[in-house]
PDB file of C-alpha atoms in Angstrom:
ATOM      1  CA  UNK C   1     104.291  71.097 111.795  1.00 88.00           C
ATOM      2  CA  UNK C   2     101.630  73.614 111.358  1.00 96.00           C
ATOM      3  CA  UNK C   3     103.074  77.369 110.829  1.00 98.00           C
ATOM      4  CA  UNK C   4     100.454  79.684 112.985  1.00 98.00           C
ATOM      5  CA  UNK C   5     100.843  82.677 110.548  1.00 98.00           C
ATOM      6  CA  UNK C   6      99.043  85.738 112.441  1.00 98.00           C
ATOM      7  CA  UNK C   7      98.315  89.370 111.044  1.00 97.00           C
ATOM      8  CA  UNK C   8      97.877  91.970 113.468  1.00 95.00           C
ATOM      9  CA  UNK C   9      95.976  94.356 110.973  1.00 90.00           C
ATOM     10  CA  UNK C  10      94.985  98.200 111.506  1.00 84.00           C
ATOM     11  CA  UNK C  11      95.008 100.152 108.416  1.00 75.00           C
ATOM     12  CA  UNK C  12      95.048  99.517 104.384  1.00 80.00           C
ATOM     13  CA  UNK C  13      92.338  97.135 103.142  1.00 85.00           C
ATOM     14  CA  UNK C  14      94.386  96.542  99.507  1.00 84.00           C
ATOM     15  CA  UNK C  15      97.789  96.001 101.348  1.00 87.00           C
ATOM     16  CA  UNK C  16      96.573  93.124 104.202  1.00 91.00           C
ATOM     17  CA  UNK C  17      94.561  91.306 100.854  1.00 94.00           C
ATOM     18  CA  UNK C  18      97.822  91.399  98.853  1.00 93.00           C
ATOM     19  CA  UNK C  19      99.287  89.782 102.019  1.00 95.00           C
ATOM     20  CA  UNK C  20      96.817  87.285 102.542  1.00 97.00           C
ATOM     21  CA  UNK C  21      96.468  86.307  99.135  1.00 97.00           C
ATOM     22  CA  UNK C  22     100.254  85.492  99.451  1.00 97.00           C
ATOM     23  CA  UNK C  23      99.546  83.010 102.223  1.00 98.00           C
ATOM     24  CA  UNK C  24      96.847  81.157  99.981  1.00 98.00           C
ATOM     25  CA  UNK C  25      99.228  81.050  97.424  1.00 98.00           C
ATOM     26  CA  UNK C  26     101.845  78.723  99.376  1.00 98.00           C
ATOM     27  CA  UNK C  27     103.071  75.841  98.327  1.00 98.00           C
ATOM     28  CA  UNK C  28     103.191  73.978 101.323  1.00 98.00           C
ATOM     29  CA  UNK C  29      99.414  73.501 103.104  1.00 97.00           C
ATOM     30  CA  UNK C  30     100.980  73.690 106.483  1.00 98.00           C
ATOM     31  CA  UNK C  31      99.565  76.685 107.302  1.00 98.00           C
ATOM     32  CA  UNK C  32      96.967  78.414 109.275  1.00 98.00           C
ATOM     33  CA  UNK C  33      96.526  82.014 109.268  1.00 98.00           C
ATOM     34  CA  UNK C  34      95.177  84.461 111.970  1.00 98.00           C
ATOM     35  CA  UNK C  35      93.744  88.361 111.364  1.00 96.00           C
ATOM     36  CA  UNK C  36      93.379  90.256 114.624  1.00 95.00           C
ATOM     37  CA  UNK C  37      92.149  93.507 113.511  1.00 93.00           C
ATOM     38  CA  UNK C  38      92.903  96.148 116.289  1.00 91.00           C
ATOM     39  CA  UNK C  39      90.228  98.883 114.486  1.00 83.00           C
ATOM     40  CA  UNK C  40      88.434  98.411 118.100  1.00 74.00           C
ATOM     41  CA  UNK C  41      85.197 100.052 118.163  1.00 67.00           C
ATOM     42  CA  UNK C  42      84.906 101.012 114.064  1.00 69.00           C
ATOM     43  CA  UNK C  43      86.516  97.404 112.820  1.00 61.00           C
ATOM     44  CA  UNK C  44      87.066  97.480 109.247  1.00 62.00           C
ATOM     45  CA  UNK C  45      83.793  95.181 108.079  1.00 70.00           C
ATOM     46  CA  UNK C  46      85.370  95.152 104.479  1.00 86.00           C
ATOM     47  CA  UNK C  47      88.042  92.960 105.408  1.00 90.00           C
ATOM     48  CA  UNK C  48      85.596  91.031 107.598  1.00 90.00           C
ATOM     49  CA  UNK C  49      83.515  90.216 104.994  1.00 91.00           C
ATOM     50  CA  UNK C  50      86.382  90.033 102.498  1.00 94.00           C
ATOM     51  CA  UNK C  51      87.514  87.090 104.434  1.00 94.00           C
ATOM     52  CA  UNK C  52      84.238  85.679 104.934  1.00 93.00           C
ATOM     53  CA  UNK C  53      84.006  85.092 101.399  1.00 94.00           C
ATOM     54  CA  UNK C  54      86.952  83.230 100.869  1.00 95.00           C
ATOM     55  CA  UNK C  55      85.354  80.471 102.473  1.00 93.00           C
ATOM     56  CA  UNK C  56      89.143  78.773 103.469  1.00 96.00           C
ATOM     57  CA  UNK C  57      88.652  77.191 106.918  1.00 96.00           C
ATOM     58  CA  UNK C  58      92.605  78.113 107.568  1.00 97.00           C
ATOM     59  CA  UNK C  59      91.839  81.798 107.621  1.00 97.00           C
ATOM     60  CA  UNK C  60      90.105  83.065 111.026  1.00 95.00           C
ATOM     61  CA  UNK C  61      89.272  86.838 111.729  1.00 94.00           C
ATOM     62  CA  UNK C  62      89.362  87.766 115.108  1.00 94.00           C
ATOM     63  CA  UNK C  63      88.443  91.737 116.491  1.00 91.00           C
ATOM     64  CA  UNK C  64      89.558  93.215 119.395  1.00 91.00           C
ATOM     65  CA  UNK C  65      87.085  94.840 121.198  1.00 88.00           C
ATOM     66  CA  UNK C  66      88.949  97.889 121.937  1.00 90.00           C
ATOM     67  CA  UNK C  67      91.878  99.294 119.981  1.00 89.00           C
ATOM     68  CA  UNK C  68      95.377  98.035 121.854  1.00 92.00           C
ATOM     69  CA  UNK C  69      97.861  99.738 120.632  1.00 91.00           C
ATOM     70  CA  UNK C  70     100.752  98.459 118.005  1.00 92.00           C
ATOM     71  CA  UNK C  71     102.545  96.724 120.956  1.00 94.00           C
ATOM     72  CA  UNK C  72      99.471  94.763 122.848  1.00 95.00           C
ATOM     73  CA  UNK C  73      98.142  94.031 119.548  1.00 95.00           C
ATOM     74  CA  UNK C  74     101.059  92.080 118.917  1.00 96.00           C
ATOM     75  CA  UNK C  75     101.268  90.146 121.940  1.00 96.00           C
ATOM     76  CA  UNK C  76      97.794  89.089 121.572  1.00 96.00           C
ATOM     77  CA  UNK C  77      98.564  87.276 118.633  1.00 97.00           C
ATOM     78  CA  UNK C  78     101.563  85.765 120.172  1.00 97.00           C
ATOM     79  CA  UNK C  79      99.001  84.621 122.906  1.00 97.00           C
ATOM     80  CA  UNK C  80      96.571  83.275 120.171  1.00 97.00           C
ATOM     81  CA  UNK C  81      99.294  80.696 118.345  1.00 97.00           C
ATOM     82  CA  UNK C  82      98.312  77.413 119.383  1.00 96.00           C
ATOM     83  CA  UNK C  83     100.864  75.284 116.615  1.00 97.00           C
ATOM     84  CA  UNK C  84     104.175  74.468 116.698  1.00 96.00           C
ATOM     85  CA  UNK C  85     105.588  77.670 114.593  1.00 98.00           C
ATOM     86  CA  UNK C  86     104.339  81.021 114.214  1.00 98.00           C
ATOM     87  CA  UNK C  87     104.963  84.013 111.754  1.00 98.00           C
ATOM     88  CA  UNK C  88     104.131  87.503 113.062  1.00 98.00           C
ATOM     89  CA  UNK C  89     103.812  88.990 109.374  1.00 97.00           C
ATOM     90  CA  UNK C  90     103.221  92.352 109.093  1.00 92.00           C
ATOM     91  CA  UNK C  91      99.862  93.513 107.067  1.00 88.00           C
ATOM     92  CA  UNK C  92     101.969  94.908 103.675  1.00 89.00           C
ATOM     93  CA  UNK C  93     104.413  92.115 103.458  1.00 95.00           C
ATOM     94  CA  UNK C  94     104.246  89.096 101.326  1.00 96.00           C
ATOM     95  CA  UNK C  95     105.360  85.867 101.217  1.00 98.00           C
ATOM     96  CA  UNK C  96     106.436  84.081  98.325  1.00 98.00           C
ATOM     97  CA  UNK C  97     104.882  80.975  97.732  1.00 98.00           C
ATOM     98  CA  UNK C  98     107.835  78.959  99.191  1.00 98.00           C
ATOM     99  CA  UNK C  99     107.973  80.396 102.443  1.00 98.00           C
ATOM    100  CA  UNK C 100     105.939  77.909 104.101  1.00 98.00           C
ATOM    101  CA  UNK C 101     108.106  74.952 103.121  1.00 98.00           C
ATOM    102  CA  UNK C 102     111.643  76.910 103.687  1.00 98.00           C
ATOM    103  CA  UNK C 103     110.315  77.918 107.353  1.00 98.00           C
ATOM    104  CA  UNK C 104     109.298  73.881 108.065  1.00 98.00           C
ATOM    105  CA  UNK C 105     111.887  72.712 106.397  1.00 98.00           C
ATOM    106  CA  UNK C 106     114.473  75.016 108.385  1.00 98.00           C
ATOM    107  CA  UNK C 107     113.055  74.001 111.774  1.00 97.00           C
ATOM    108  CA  UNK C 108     112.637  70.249 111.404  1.00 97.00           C
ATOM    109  CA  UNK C 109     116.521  70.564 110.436  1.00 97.00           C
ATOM    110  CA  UNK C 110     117.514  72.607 113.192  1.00 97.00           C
ATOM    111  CA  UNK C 111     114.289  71.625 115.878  1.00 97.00           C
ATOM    112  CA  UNK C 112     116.208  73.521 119.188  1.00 97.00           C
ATOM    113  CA  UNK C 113     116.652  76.932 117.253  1.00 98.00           C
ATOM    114  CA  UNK C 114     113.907  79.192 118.351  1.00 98.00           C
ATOM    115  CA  UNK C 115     114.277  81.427 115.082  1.00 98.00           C
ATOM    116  CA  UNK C 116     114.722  81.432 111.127  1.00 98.00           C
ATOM    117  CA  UNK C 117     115.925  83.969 109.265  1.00 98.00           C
ATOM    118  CA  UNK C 118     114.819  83.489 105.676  1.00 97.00           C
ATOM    119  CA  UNK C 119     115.977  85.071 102.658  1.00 96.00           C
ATOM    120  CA  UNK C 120     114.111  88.580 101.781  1.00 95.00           C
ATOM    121  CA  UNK C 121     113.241  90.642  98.988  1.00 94.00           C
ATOM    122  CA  UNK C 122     112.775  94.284  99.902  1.00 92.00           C
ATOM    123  CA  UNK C 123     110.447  96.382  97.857  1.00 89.00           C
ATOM    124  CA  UNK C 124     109.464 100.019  98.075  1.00 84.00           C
ATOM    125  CA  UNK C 125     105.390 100.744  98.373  1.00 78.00           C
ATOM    126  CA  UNK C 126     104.528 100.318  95.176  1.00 77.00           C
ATOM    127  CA  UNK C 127     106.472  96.618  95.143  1.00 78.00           C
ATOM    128  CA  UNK C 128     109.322  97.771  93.091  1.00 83.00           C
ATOM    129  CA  UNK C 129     112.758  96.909  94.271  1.00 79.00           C
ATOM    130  CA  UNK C 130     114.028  99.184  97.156  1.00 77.00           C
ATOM    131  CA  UNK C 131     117.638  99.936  97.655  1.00 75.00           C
ATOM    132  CA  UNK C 132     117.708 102.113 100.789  1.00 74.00           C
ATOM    133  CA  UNK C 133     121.016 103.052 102.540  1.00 70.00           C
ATOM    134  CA  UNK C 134     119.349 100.936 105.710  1.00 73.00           C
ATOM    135  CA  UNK C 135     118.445  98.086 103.860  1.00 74.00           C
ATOM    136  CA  UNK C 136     121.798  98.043 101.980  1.00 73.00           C
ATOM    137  CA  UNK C 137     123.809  98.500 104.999  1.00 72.00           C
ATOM    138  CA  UNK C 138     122.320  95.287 106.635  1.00 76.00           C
ATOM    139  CA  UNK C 139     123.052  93.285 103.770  1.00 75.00           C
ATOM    140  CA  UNK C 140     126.700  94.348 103.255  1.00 68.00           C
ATOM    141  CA  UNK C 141     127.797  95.766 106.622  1.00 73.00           C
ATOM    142  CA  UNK C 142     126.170  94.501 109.546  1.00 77.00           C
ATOM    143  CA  UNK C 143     124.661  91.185 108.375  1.00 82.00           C
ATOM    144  CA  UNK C 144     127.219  87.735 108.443  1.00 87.00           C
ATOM    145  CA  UNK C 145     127.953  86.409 105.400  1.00 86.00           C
ATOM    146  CA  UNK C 146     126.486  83.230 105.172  1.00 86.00           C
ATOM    147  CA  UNK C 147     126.097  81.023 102.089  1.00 86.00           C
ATOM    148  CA  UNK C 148     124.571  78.240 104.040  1.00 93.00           C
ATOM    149  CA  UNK C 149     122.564  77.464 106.646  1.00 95.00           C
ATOM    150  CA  UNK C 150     123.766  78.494 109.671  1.00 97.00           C
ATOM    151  CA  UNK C 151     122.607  78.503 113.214  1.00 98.00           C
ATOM    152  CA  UNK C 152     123.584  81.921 115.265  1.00 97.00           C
ATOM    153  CA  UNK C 153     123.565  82.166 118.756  1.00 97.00           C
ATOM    154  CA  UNK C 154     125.599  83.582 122.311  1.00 98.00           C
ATOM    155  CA  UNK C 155     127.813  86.494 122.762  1.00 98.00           C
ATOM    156  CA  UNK C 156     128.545  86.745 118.564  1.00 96.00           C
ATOM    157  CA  UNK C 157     124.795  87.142 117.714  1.00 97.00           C
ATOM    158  CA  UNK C 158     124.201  89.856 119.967  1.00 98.00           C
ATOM    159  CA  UNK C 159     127.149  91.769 119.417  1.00 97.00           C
ATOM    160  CA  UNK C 160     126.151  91.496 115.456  1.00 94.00           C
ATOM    161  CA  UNK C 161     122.688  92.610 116.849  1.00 96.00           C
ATOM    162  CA  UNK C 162     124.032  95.454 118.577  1.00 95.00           C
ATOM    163  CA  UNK C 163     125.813  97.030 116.022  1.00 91.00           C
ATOM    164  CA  UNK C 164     122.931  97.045 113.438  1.00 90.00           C
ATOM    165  CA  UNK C 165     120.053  95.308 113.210  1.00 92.00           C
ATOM    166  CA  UNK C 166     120.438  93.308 110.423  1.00 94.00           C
ATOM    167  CA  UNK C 167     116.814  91.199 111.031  1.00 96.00           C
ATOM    168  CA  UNK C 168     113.750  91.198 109.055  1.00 95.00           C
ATOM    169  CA  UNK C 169     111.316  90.394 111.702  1.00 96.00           C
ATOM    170  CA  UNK C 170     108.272  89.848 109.961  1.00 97.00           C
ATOM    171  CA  UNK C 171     109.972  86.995 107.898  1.00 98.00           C
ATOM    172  CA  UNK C 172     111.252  85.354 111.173  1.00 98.00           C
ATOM    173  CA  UNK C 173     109.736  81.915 111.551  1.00 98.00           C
ATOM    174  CA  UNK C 174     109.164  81.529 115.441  1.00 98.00           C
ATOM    175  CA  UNK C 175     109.223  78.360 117.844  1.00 98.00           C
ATOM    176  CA  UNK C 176     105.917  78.809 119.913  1.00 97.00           C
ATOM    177  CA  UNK C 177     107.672  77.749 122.923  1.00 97.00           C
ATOM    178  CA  UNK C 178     110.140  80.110 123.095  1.00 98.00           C
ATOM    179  CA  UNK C 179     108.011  83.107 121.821  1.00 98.00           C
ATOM    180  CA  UNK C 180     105.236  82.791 123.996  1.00 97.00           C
ATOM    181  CA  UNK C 181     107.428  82.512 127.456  1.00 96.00           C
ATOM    182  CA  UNK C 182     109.154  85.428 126.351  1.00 97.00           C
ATOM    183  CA  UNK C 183     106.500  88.015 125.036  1.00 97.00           C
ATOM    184  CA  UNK C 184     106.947  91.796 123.799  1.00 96.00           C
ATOM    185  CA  UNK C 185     107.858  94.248 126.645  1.00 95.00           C
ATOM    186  CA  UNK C 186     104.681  96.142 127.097  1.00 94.00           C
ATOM    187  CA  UNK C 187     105.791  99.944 126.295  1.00 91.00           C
ATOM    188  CA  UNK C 188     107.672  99.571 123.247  1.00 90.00           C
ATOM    189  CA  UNK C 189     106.641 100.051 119.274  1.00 87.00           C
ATOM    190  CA  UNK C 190     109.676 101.249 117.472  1.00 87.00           C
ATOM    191  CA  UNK C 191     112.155  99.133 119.260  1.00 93.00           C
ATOM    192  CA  UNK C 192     110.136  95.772 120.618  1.00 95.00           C
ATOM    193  CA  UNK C 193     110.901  93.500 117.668  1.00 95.00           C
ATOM    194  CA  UNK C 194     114.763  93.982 118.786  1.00 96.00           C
ATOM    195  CA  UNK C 195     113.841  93.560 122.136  1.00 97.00           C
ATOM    196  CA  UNK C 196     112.038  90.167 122.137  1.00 98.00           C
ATOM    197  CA  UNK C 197     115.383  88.534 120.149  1.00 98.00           C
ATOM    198  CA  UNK C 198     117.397  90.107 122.979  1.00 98.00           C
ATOM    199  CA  UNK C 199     115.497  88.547 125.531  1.00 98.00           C
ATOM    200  CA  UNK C 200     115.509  85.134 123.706  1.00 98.00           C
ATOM    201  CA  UNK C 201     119.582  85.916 122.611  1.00 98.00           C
ATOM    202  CA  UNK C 202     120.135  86.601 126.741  1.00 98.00           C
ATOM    203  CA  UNK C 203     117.979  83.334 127.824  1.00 98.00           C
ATOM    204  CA  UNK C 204     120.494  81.026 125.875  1.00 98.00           C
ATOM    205  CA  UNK C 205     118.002  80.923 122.340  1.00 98.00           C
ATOM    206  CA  UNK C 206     119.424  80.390 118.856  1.00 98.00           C
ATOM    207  CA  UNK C 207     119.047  82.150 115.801  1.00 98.00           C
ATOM    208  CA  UNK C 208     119.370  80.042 112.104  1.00 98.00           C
ATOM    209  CA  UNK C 209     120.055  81.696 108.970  1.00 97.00           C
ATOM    210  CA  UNK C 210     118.322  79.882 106.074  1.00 96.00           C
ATOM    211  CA  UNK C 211     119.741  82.066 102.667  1.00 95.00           C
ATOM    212  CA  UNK C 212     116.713  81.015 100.822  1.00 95.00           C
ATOM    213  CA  UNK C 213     114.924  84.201  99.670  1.00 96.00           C
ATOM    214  CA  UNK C 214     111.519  83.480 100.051  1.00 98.00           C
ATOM    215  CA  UNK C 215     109.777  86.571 101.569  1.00 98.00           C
ATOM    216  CA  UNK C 216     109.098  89.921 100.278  1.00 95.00           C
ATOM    217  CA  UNK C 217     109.466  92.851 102.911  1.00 94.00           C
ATOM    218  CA  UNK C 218     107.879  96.199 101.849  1.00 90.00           C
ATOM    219  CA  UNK C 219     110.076  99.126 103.365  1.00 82.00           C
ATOM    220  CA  UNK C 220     107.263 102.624 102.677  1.00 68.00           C
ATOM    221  CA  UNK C 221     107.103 106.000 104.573  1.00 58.00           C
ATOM    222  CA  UNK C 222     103.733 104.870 106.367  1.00 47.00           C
ATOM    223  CA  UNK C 223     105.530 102.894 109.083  1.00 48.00           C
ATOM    224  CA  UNK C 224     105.240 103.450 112.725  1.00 47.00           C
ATOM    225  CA  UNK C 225     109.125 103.663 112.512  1.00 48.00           C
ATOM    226  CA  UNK C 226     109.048 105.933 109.534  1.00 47.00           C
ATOM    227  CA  UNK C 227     106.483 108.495 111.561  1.00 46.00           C
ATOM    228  CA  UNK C 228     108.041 108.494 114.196  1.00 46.00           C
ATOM    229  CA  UNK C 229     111.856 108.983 112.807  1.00 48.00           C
ATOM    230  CA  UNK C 230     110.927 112.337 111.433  1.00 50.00           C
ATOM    231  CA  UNK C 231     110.252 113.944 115.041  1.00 50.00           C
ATOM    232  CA  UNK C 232     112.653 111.775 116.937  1.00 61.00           C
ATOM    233  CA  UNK C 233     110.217 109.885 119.185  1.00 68.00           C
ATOM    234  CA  UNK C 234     111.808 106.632 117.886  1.00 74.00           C
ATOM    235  CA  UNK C 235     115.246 107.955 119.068  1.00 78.00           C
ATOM    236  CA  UNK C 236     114.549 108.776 122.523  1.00 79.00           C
ATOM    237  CA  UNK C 237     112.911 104.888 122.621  1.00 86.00           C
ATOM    238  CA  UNK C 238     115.638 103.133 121.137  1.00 86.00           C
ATOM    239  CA  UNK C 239     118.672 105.412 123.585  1.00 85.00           C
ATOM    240  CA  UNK C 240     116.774 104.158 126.501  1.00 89.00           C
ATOM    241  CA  UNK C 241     116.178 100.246 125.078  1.00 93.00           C
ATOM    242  CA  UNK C 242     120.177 100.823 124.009  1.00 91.00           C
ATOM    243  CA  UNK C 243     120.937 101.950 127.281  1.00 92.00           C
ATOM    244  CA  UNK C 244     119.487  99.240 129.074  1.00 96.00           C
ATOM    245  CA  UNK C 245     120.620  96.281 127.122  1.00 97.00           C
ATOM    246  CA  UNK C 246     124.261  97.294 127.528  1.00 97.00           C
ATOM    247  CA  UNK C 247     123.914  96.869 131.384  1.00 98.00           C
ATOM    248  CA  UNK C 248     122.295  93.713 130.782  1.00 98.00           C
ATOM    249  CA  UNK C 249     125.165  92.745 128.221  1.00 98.00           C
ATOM    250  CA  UNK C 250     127.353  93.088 131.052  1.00 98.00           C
ATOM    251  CA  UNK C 251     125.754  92.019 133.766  1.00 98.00           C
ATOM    252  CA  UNK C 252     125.680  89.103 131.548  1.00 98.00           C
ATOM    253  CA  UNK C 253     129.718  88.503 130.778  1.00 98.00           C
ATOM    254  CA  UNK C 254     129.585  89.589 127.131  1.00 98.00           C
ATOM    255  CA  UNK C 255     131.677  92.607 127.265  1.00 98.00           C
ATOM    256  CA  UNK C 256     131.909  92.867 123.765  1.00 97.00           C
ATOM    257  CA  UNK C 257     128.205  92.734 123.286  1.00 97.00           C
ATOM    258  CA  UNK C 258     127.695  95.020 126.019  1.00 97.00           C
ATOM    259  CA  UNK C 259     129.936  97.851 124.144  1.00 96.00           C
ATOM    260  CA  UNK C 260     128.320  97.288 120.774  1.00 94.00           C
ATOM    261  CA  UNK C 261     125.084  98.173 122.345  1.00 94.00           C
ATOM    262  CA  UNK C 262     126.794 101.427 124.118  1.00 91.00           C
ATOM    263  CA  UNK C 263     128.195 102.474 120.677  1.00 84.00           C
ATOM    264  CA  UNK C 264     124.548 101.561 119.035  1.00 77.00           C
ATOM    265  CA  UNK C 265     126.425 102.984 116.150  1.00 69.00           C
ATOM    266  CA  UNK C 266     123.653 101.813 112.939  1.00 72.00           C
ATOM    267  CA  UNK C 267     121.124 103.659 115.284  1.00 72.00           C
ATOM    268  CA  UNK C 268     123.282 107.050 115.861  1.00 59.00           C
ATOM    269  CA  UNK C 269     123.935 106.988 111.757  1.00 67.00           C
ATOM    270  CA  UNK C 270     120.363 106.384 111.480  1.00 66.00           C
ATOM    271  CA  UNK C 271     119.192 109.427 113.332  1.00 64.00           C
ATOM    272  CA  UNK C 272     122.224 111.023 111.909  1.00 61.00           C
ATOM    273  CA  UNK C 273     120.789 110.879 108.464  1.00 66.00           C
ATOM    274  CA  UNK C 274     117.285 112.033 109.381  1.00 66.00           C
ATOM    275  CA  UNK C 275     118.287 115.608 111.512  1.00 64.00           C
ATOM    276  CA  UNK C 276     118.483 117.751 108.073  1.00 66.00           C
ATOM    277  CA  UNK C 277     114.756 116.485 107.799  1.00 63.00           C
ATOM    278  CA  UNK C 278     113.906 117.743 110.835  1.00 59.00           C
ATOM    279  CA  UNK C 279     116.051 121.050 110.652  1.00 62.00           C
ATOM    280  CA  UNK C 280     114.085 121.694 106.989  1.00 65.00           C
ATOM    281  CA  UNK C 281     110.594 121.423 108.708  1.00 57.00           C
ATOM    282  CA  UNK C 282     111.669 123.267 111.732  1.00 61.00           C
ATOM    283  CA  UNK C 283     110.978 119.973 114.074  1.00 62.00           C
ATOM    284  CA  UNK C 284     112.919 121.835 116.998  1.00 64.00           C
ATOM    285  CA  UNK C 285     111.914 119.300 119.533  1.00 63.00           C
ATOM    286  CA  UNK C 286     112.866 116.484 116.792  1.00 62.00           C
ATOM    287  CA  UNK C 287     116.180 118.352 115.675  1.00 62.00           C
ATOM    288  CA  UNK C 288     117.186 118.519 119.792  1.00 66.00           C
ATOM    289  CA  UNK C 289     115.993 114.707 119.995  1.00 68.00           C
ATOM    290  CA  UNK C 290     117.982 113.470 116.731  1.00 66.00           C
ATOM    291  CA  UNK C 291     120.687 115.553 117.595  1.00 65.00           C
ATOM    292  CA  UNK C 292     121.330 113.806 121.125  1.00 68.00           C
ATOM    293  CA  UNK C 293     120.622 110.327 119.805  1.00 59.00           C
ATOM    294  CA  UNK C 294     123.514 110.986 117.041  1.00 60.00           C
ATOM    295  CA  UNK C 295     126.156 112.327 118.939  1.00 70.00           C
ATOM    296  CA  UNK C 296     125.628 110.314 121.975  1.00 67.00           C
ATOM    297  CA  UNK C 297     124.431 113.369 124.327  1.00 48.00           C
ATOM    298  CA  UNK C 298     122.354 111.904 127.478  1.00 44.00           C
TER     299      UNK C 298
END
């Protein structure tokens, strides 16, 4: 099994090397990697020719002509994976040099699940350790405790899901199959990684836990979802997507799902936590925004 690793890149030259160089560090061979840089009309010709010179026929560049947008950007490179697995890794993260092997490894165990979870480091943006409260609430309140593989799936992973997103979605090792009937929902950024593993949760799609840490995640400021927590824009996205899934939850027959996803509660602490940012820079629009998203106002 080949892993289809793809990089949607549009920004830092330094961080998508680091992140490359991680995937030529692997242990496994297994691997092929895709760039598609999303720069448009001004593409970034130092990582073109960065990757030129490596000379590694596993690495391909690719350039969008235009610039698509966070969310078409990364359904293009779900429409470009032509192996068995695929990685959707974002352009700061690493992998550590086992990742290749845990992800293949996981799936030739468990060959129906569409998803693996892997073990992962989180680091701040200069690669230190991070211990946010978000990161630290996945890991002891909303994510299962698992010492072993285990495969996920049904009404039980989505009401998990619901009640905080405990996922690391650029470590998740994809099944093609699954990924590429499914898609991103054109219109979302903030929210469409939780989206796609609701629509593969909802169409009967497993989830496996492997334990084994073997990707580093880098949690920094620079984020879409960092940018746009400060002013609320992510708020009003993720109350609608919230909003929506519930009634699909029950429409469904998983009732307990479907009120997890009313509550949203991880999400309402979330914003919660960020309205005395907005109130110090006098974000009135963001305070309003924050404000309804926190105390469930509609």
């Amino acid at each position: 099994m080949i892993v289809d690793v793809m990089l949607p890149h549009y920004g830092r030259l330094d961080l998508v090397q680091d992140t490359v160089r991680s995937v030529l560090a692997q242990d496994d061979p297994h691997w092929r990697l895709t760039v598609v840089d999303d720069s448009g009309e001004r593409p970034d010709q130092g990582l073109a020719a960065w990757l030129d010179g490596l000379d590694e026929p596993r690495v391909r560049y690719l350039r969008n002509e235009r610039n698509l947008g966070i969310n078409r950007n990364f359904q293009r490179c779900v429409d470009l994976v032509e192996h068995e697995l695929a990685v959707l890794i974002g352009m700061d993260d690493l992998m550590l040099p086992g990742y290749v092997a845990t992800v293949r490894a996981a799936h030739a165990a468990h060959p129906d699940v569409a998803m693996v979870q892997p073990g992962v480091e989180v680091v701040d943006g200069d690669g230190r350790p991070a211990r946010t409260l978000v990161d630290l609430s996945k890991r002891w309140v909303y994510a299962p405790r698992i010492a072993a593989a285990t495969v996920l799936r049904g009404e039980e992973l989505a009401t998990g899901l619901m009640r905080g997103n405990w996922l690391y979605f650029p470590s998740i090792c994809w099944r093609s199959g699954p990924l590429r009937r499914t898609g991103f929902r054109d219109g979302l950024s903030v929210v469409q990684d939780l989206a796609l593993v609701m629509d593969l949760v909802l169409a009967g799609e497993s989830l496996l836990v492997e334990p084994s840490t073997c990707f580093r995640y880098r949690r920094h400021g620079g984020s879409v979802s960092s940018a746009q927590a400060a002013d609320g824009r992510r708020f009003a996205e993720e109350r609608d997507f919230f909003a929506g899934t519930a009634d699909r939850l029950a429409a469904h027959g998983w009732p307990r799902a479907a009120r997890a996803a009313r509550r949203h509660l991880s999400s309402r602490i979330n914003a919660l936590i960020r309205l005395p940012v907005a109130v110090r820079h006098g974000r009135t629009d963001g305070m309003r925004t924050l404000a309804r998203h926190a105390f469930g106002q509609r």
